[in-house]
CSV table of C-alpha atoms and ligand atoms in Angstrom, one decimal:
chain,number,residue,atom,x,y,z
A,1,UNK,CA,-19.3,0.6,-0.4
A,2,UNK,CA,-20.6,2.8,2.6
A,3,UNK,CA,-23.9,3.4,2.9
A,4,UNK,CA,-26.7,4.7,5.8
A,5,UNK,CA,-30.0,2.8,6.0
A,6,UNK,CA,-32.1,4.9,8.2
A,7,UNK,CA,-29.2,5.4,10.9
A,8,UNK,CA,-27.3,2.1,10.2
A,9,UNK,CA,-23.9,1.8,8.6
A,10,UNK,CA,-24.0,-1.2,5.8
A,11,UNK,CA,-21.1,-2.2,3.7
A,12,UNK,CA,-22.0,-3.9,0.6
A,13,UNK,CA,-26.0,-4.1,2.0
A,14,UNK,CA,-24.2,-5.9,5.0
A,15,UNK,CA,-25.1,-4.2,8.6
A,16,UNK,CA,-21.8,-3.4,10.1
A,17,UNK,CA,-23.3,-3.5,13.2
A,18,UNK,CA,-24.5,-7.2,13.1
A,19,UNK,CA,-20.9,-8.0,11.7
A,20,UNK,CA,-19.6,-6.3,14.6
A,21,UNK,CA,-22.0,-8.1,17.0
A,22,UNK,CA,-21.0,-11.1,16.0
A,23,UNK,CA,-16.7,-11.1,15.2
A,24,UNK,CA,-16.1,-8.8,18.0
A,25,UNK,CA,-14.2,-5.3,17.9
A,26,UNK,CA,-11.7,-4.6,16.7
A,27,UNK,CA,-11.8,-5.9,13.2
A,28,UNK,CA,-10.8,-4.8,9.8
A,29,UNK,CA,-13.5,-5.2,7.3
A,30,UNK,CA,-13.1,-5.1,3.6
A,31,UNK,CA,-15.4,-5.2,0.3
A,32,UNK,CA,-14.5,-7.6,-2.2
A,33,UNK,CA,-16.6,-5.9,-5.0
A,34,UNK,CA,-14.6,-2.5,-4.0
A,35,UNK,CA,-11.1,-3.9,-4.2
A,36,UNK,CA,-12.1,-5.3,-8.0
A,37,UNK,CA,-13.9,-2.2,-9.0
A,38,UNK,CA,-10.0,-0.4,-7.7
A,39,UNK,CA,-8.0,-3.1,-9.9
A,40,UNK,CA,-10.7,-2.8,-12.6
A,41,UNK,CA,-10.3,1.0,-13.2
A,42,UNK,CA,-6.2,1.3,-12.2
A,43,UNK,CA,-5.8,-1.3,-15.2
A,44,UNK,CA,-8.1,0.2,-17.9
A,45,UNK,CA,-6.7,3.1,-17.2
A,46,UNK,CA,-3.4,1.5,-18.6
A,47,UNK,CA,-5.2,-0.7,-21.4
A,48,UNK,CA,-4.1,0.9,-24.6
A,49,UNK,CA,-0.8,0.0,-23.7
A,50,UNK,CA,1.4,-3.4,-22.8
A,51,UNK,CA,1.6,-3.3,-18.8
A,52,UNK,CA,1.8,-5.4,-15.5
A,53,UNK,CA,0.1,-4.4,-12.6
A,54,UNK,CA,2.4,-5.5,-9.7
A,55,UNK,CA,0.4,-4.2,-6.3
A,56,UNK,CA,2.7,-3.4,-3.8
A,57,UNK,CA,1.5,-5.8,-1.2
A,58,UNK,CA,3.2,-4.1,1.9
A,59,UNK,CA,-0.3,-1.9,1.7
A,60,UNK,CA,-2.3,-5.3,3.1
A,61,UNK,CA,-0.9,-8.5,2.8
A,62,UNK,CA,-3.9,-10.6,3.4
A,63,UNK,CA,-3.7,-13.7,2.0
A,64,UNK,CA,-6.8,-14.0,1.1
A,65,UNK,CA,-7.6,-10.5,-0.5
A,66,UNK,CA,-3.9,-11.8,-2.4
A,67,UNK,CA,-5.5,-14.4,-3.8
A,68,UNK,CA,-8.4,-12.4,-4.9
A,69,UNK,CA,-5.7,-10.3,-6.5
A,70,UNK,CA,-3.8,-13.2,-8.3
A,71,UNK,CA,-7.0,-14.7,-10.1
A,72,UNK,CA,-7.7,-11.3,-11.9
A,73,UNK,CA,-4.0,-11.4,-13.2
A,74,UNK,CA,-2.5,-9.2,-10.7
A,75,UNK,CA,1.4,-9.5,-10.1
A,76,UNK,CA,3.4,-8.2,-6.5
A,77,UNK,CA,5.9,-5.7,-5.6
A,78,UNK,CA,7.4,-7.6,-3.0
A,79,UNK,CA,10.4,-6.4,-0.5
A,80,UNK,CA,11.3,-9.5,1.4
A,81,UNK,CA,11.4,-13.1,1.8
A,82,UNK,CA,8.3,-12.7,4.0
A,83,UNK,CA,6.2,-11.2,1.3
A,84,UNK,CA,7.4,-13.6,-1.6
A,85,UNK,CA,6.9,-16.6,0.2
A,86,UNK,CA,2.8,-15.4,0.8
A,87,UNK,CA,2.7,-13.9,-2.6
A,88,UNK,CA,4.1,-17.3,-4.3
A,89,UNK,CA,1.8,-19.4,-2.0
A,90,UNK,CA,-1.5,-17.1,-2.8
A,91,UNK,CA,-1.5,-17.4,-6.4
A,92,UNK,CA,0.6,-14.3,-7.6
A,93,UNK,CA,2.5,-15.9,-10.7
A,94,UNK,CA,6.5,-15.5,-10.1
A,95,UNK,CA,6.8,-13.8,-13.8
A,96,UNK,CA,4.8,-11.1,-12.3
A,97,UNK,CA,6.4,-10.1,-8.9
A,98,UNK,CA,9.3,-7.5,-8.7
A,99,UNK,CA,11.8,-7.4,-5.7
A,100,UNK,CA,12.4,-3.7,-4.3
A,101,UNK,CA,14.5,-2.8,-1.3
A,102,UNK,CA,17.4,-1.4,-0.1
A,103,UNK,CA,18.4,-4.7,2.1
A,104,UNK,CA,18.1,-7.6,0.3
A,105,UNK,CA,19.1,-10.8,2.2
A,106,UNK,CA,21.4,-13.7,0.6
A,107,UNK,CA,18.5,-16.2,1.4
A,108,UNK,CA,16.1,-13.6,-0.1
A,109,UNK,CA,17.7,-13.2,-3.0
A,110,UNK,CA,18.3,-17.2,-3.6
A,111,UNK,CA,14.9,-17.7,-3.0
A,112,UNK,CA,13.4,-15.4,-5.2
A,113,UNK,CA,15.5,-16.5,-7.9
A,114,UNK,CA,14.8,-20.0,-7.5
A,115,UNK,CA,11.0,-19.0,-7.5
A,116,UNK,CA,12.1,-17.2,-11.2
A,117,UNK,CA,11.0,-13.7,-10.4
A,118,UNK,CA,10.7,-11.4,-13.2
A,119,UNK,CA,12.9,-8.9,-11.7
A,120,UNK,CA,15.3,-7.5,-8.8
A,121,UNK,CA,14.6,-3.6,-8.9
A,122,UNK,CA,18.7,-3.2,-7.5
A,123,UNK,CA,19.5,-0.4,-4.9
A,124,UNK,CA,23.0,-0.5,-4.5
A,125,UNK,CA,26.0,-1.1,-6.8
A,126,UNK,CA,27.3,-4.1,-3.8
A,127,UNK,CA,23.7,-5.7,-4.2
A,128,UNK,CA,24.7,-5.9,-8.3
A,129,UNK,CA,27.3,-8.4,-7.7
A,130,UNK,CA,25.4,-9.6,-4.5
A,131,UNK,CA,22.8,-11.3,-7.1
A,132,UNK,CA,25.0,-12.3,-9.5
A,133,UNK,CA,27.0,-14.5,-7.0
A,134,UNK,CA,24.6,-15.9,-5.8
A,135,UNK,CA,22.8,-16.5,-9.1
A,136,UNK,CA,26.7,-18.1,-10.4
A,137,UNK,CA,25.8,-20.6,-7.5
A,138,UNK,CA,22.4,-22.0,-8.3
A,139,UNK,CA,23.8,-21.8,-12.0
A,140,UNK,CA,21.0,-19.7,-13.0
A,141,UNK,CA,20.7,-15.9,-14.6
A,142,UNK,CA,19.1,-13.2,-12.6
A,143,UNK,CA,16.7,-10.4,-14.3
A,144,UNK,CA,17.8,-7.2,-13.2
A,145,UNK,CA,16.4,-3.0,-13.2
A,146,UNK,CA,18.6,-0.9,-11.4
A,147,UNK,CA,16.0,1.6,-9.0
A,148,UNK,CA,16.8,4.9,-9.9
A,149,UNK,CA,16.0,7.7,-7.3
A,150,UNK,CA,15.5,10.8,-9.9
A,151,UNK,CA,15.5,13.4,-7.2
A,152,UNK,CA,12.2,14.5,-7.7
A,153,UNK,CA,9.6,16.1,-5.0
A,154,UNK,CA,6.5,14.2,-4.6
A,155,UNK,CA,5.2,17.2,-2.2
A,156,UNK,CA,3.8,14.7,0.2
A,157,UNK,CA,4.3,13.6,3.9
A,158,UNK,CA,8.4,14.0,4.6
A,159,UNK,CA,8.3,10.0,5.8
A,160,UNK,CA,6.7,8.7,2.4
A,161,UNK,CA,8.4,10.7,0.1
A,162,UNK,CA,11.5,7.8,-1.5
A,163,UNK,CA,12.7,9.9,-4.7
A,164,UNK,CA,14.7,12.8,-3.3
A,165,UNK,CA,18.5,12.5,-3.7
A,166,UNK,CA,18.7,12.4,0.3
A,167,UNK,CA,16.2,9.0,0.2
A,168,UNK,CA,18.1,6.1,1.0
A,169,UNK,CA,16.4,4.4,-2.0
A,170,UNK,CA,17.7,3.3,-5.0
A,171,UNK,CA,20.5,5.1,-7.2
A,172,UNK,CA,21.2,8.5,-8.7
A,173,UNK,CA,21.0,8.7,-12.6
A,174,UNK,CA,25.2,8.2,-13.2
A,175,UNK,CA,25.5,5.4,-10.5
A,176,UNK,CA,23.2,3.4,-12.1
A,177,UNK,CA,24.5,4.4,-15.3
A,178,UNK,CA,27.7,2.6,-14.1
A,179,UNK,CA,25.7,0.1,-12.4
A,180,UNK,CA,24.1,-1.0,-15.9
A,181,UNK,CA,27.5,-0.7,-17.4
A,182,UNK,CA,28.9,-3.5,-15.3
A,183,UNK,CA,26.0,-5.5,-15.1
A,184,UNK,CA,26.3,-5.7,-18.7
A,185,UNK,CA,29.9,-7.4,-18.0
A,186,UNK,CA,28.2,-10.1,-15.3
A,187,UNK,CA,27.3,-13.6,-16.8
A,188,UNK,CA,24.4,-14.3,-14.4
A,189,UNK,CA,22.6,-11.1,-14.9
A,190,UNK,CA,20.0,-10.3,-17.1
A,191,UNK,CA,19.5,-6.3,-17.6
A,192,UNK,CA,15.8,-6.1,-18.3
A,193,UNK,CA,14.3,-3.1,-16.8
A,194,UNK,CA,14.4,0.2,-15.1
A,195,UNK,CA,12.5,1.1,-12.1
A,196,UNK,CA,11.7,3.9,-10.1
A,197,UNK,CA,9.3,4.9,-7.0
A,198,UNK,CA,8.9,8.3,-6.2
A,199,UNK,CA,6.7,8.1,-2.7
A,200,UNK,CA,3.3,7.5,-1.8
A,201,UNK,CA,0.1,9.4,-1.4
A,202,UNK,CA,0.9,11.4,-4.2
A,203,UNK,CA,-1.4,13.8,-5.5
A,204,UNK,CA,0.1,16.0,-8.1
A,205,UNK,CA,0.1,14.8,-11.4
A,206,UNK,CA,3.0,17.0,-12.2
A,207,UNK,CA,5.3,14.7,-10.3
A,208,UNK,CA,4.7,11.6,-12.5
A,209,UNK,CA,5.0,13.5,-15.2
A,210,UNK,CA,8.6,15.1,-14.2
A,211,UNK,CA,9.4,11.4,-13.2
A,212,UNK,CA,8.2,10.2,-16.9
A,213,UNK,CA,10.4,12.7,-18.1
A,214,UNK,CA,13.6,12.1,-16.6
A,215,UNK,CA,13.2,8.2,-17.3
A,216,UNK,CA,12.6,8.7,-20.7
A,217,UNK,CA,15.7,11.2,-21.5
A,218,UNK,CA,17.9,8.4,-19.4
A,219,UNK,CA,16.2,5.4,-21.2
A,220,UNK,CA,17.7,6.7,-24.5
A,221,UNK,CA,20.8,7.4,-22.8
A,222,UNK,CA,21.4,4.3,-21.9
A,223,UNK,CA,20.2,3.0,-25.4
A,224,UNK,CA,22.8,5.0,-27.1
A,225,UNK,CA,25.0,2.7,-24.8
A,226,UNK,CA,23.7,-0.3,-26.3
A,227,UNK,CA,21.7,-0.9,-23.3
A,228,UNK,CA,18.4,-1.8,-24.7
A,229,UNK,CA,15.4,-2.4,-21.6
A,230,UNK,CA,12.2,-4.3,-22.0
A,231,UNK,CA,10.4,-3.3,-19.1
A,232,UNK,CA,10.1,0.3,-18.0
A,233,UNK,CA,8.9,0.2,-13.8
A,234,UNK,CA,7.6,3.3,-12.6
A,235,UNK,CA,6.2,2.2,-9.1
A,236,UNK,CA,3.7,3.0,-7.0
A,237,UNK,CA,2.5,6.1,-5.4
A,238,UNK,CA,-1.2,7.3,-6.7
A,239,UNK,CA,-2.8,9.0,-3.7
A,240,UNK,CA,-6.3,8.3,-2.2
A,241,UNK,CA,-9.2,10.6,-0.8
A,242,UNK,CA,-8.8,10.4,2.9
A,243,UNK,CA,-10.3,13.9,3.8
A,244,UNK,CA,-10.5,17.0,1.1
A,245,UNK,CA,-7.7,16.0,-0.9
A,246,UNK,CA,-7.4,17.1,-4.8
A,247,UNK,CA,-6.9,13.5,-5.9
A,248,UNK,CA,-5.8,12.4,-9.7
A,249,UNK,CA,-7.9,10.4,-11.6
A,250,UNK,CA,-7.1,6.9,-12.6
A,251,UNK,CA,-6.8,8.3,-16.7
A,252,UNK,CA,-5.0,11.7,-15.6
A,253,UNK,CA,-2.5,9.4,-14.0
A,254,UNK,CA,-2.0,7.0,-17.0
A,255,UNK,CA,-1.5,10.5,-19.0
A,256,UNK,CA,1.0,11.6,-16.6
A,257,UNK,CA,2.9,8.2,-16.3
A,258,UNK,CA,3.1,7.4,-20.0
A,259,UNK,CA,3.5,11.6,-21.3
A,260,UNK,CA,7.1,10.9,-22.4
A,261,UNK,CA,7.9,7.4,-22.4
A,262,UNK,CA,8.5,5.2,-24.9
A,263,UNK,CA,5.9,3.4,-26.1
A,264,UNK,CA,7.4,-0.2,-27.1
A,265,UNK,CA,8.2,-1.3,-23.7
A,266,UNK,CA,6.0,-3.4,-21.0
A,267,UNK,CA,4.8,-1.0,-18.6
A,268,UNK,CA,5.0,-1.8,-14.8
A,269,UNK,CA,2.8,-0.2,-12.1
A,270,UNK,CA,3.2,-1.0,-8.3
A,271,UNK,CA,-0.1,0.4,-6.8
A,272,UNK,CA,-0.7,-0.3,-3.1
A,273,UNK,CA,-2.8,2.3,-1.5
A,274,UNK,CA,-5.0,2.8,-4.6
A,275,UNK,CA,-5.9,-0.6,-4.8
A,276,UNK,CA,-6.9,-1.4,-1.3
A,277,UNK,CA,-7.7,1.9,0.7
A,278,UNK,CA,-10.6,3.1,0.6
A,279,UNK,CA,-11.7,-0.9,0.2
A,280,UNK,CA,-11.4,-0.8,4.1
A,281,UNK,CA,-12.3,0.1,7.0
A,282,UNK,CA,-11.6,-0.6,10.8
A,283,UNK,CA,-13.9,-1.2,13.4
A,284,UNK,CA,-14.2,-0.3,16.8
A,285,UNK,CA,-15.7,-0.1,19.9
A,286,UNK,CA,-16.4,3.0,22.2
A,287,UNK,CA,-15.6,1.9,25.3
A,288,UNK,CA,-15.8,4.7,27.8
A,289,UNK,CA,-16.8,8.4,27.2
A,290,UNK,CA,-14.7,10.6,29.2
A,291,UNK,CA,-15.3,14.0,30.2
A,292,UNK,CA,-12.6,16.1,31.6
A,293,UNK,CA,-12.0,19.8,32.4
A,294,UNK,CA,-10.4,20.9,28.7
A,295,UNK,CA,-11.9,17.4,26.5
A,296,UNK,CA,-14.0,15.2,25.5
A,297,UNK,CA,-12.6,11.5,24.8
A,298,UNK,CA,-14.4,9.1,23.0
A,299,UNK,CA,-12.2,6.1,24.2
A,300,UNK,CA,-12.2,3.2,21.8
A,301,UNK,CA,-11.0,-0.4,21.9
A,302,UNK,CA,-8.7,0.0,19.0
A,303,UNK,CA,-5.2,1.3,19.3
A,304,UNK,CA,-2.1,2.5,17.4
A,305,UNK,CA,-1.0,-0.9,17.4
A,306,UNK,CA,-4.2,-1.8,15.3
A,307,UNK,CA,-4.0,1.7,13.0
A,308,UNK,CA,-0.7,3.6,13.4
A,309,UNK,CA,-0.8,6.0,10.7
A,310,UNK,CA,-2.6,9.1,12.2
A,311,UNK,CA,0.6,8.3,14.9
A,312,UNK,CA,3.5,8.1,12.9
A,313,UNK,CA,2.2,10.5,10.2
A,314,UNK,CA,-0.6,12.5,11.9
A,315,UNK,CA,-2.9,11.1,9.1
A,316,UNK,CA,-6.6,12.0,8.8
A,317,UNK,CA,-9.2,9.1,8.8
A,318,UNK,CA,-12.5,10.3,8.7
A,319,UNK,CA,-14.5,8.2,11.4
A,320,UNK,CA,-18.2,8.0,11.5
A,321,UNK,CA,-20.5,6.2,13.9
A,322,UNK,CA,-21.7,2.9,12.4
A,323,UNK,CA,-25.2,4.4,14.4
A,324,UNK,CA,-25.9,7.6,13.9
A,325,UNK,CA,-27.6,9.0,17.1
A,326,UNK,CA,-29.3,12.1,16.8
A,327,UNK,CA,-28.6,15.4,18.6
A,328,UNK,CA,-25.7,18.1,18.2
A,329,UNK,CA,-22.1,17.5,17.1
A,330,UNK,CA,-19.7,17.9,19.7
A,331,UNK,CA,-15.6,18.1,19.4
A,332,UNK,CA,-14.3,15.2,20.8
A,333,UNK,CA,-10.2,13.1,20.9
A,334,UNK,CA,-10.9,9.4,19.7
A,335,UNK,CA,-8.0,7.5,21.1
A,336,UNK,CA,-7.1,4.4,21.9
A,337,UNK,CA,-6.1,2.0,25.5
A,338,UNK,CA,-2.3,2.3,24.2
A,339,UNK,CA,0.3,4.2,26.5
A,340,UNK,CA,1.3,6.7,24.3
A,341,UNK,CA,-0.1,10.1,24.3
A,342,UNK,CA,0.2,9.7,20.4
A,343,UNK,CA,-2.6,6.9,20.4
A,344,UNK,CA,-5.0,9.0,19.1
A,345,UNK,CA,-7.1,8.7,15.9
A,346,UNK,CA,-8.7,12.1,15.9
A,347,UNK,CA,-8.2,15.1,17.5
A,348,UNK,CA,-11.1,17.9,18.3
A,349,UNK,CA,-13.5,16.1,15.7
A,350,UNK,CA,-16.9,16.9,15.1
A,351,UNK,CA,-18.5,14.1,15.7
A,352,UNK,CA,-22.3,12.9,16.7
A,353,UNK,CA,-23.3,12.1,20.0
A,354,UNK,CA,-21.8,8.8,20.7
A,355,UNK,CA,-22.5,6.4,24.0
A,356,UNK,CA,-20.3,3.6,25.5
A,357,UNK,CA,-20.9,0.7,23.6
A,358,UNK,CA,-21.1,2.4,19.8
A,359,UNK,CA,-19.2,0.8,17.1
A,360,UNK,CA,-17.7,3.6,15.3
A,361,UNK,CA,-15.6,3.3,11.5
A,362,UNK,CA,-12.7,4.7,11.0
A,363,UNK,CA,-12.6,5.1,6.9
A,364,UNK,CA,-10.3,4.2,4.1
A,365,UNK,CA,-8.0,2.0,6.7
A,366,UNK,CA,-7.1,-0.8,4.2
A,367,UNK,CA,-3.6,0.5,3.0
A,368,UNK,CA,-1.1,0.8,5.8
A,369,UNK,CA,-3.9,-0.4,8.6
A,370,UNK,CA,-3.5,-4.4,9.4
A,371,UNK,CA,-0.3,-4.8,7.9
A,372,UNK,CA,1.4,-1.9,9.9
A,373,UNK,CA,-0.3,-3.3,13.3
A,374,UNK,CA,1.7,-4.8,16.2
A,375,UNK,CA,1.6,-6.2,19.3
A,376,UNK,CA,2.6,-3.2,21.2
A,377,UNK,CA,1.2,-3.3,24.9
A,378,UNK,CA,0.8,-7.2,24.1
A,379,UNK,CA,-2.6,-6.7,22.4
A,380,UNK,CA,-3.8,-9.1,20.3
A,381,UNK,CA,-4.4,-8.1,16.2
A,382,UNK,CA,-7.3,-7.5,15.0
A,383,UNK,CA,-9.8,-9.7,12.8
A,384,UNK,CA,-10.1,-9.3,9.4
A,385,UNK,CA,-13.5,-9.8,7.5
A,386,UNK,CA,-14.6,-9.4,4.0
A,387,UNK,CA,-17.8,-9.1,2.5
A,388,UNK,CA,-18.5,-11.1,-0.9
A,389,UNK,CA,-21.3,-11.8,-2.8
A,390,UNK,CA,-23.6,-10.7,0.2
A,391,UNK,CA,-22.3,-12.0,3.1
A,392,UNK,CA,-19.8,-11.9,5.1
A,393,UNK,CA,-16.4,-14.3,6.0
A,394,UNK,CA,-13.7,-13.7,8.4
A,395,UNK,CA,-10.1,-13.6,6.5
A,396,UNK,CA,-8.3,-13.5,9.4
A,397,UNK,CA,-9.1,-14.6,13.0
A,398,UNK,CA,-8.0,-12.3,15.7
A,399,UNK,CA,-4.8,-13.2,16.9
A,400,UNK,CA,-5.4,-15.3,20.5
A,401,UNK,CA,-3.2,-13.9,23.6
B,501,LLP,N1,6.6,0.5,-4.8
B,501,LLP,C1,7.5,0.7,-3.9
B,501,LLP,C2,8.9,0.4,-4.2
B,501,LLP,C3,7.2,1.2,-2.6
B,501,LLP,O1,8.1,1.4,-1.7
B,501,LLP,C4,5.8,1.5,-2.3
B,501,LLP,C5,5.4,2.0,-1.0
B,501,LLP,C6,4.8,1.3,-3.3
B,501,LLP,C7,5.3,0.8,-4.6
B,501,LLP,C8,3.4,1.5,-3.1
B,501,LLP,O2,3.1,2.8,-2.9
B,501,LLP,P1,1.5,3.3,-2.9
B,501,LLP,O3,0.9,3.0,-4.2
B,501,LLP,O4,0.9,2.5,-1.8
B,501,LLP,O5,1.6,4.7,-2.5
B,501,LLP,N2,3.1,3.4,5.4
B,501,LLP,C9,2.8,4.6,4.6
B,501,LLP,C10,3.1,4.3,3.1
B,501,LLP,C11,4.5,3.8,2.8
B,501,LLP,C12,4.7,3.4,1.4
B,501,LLP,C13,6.0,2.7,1.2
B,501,LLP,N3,6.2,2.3,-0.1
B,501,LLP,C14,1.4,5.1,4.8
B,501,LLP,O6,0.7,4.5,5.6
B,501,LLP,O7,1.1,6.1,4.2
């Protein structure tokens, strides 16, 4: 979607500097026909077999990118009222969206039932009878997957990783044996499924595979029980380029995914990342180059409220200069106006000569980027602007003081 015209940035054949002219800094700025192209090739990848691809919608919840979502059949992983109530209201069809979390609320849970959800992915043995209550009450039956955590090593960051036996997520293989056991014995439940997530950002194939595995050996287990499961979940998690990453392809993923499962069961996938990612980037403005005895600060008018993850996670976001100036690279700190000495987006980069006044891009920020921003410092979130069909609309006005 990125491209140079002599030393201009486009997206899409759009200047970015134009767009930045005219919205202001800092803004988020998506492609349309980049987010398709992601759902196009996550779902062939999956074709020869029956699936639902439920996008984890914590990775950008834009309503309007949502909606872009829901007309190309696109269901939601959802994990709270919040997210159910803007995936109902963009388009995303109930019978497609799957409830995750380890804290599901009593008005959560009656809402999403009374929206007729496909399924609760349960966490806890107490959240089993939690939905069936509640379900009793509105006199309706609740479809259930118990989450199982299958104690596997993702090898990625220590704050993403969800499927190791100390992860607060889901159950372990003989508690939601038990779990499926009495669920069987509850009138208002409905065992459908199975569902795992083993983290995010994932970028070894042997992972899903060990995953695909484990769920397999169990789902016959549990079918010797006379516990018979339509839909087999096995969440999100396929990793992106951000820097030199060895990433998995799209098919080598499928492979891994489907290497030992069963094949006559519906499929669920719960992309976030890989959808949306590198569909994105965020904007920003240089606003002072600062020189000091031991660095060079390129400071911008973005902050970790806008883009937290190199902060939390000391990710990598390439940035590049939306104009490319000419002369030698130089190492310099991008950070941002926030008062943490962790606001900082890049550290001793080699970067361009850049002046006051640049706009400069900070790549693959659509995951993670908007919908993990704040108000810290009481700054105002960003715009959000997409470009379509050659030209460009703002999706989401910056937030006013
Ligand atoms: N399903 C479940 C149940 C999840 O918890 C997640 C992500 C996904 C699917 C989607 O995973 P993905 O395909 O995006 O890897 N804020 C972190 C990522 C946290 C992911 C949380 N769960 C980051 O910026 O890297």
């Amino acid at each position: 979607m990125l491209e140079y015209k002599k030393e201009l940035l486009f997206v899409d054949g759009l200047s970015v500097c134009e767009i930045a002219g005219e919205v202001g800094t800092p803004f988020y700025l998506y492609s349309r026909k980049k987010l398709i192209e992601n759902f196009r090739k996550f779902d062939s990848a999956f074709s020869g077999v029956k699936h639902i691809v439920c996008y984890a919608m914590k990775a950008n919840e834009n309503p309007y990118l949502l909606k872009i979502l829901a007309r190309n059949g696109c269901g939601c992983d959802i994990v709270s009222g919040g997210e159910l109530k803007l995936a109902v209201s963009s388009g995303i069809n109930p019978k497609r969206i799957v409830f995750a979390g380890v804290g599901k609320r009593d008005d959560e849970i009656r809402r999403a039932i009374l929206n007729g959800i496909l399924m609760f992915n349960i966490e806890s043995i107490p959240e089993l009878y939690r939905i069936d209550k509640i379900a009793k009450s509105l006199n309706k039956t609740a479809g259930i997957s118990f989450r199982v955590n299958p104690d596997i090593d993702a090898k990625t960051h220590p704050h993403i990783t969800t499927g190791l036996s100390h992860n607060k997520f889901g159950l372990c293989f003989e508690d939601a044996f038990a779990g499926y056991i009495l669920g069987k014995a509850l009138k208002n439940i409905k065992i459908i499924g199975i569902h795992t997530h083993i983290g995010s950002q994932i970028s070894d194939s042997g992972s899903f595979v060990l995953a695909s595995k484990k769920i397999s050996k169990y789902i016959r287990k549990l079918k010797d029980a006379g516990i018979g499961l339509k839909y087999i979940d096995m969440g999100g998690g396929l990793g992106i380029k951000y820097k030199d990453e060895k990433i998995i392809s799209t098919s080598d993923y499928a492979k891994a995914i489907r290497s030992h499962l069963p094949e006559n069961h519906t499929l669920i996938l719960e992309p976030g990342r890989f959808l949306i990612g590198n569909a994105g980037v965020m904007v920003t403005k240089i606003l002072y180059v600062k020189k000091t005895l031991k660095k060079n600060f390129l400071v911008v008018d973005a902050g970790m409220n806008d883009l937290v993850r190199p902060a939390i996670y000391g990710a990598y976001h390439e940035i590049i200069p939306v104009i490319k100036r000419k002369g030698i690279k130089h190492n310099w700190d991008v950070v941002g106006p926030i008062c943490e000495s962790s606001d900082v987006f890049a550290k001793d980069r080699r970067m361009l000569p850049a002046k006051a006044d640049d706009f400069l891009a900070v790549l693959c920020a659509g995951a993670y980027g908007y919908s993990m921003s704040s108000n810290y410092n009481q700054r105002a979130r960003a715009a959000e602007v997409l470009v379509e069909n050659n030209k460009w609309r703002i999706i989401r006005c910056r937030e006013k003081l």
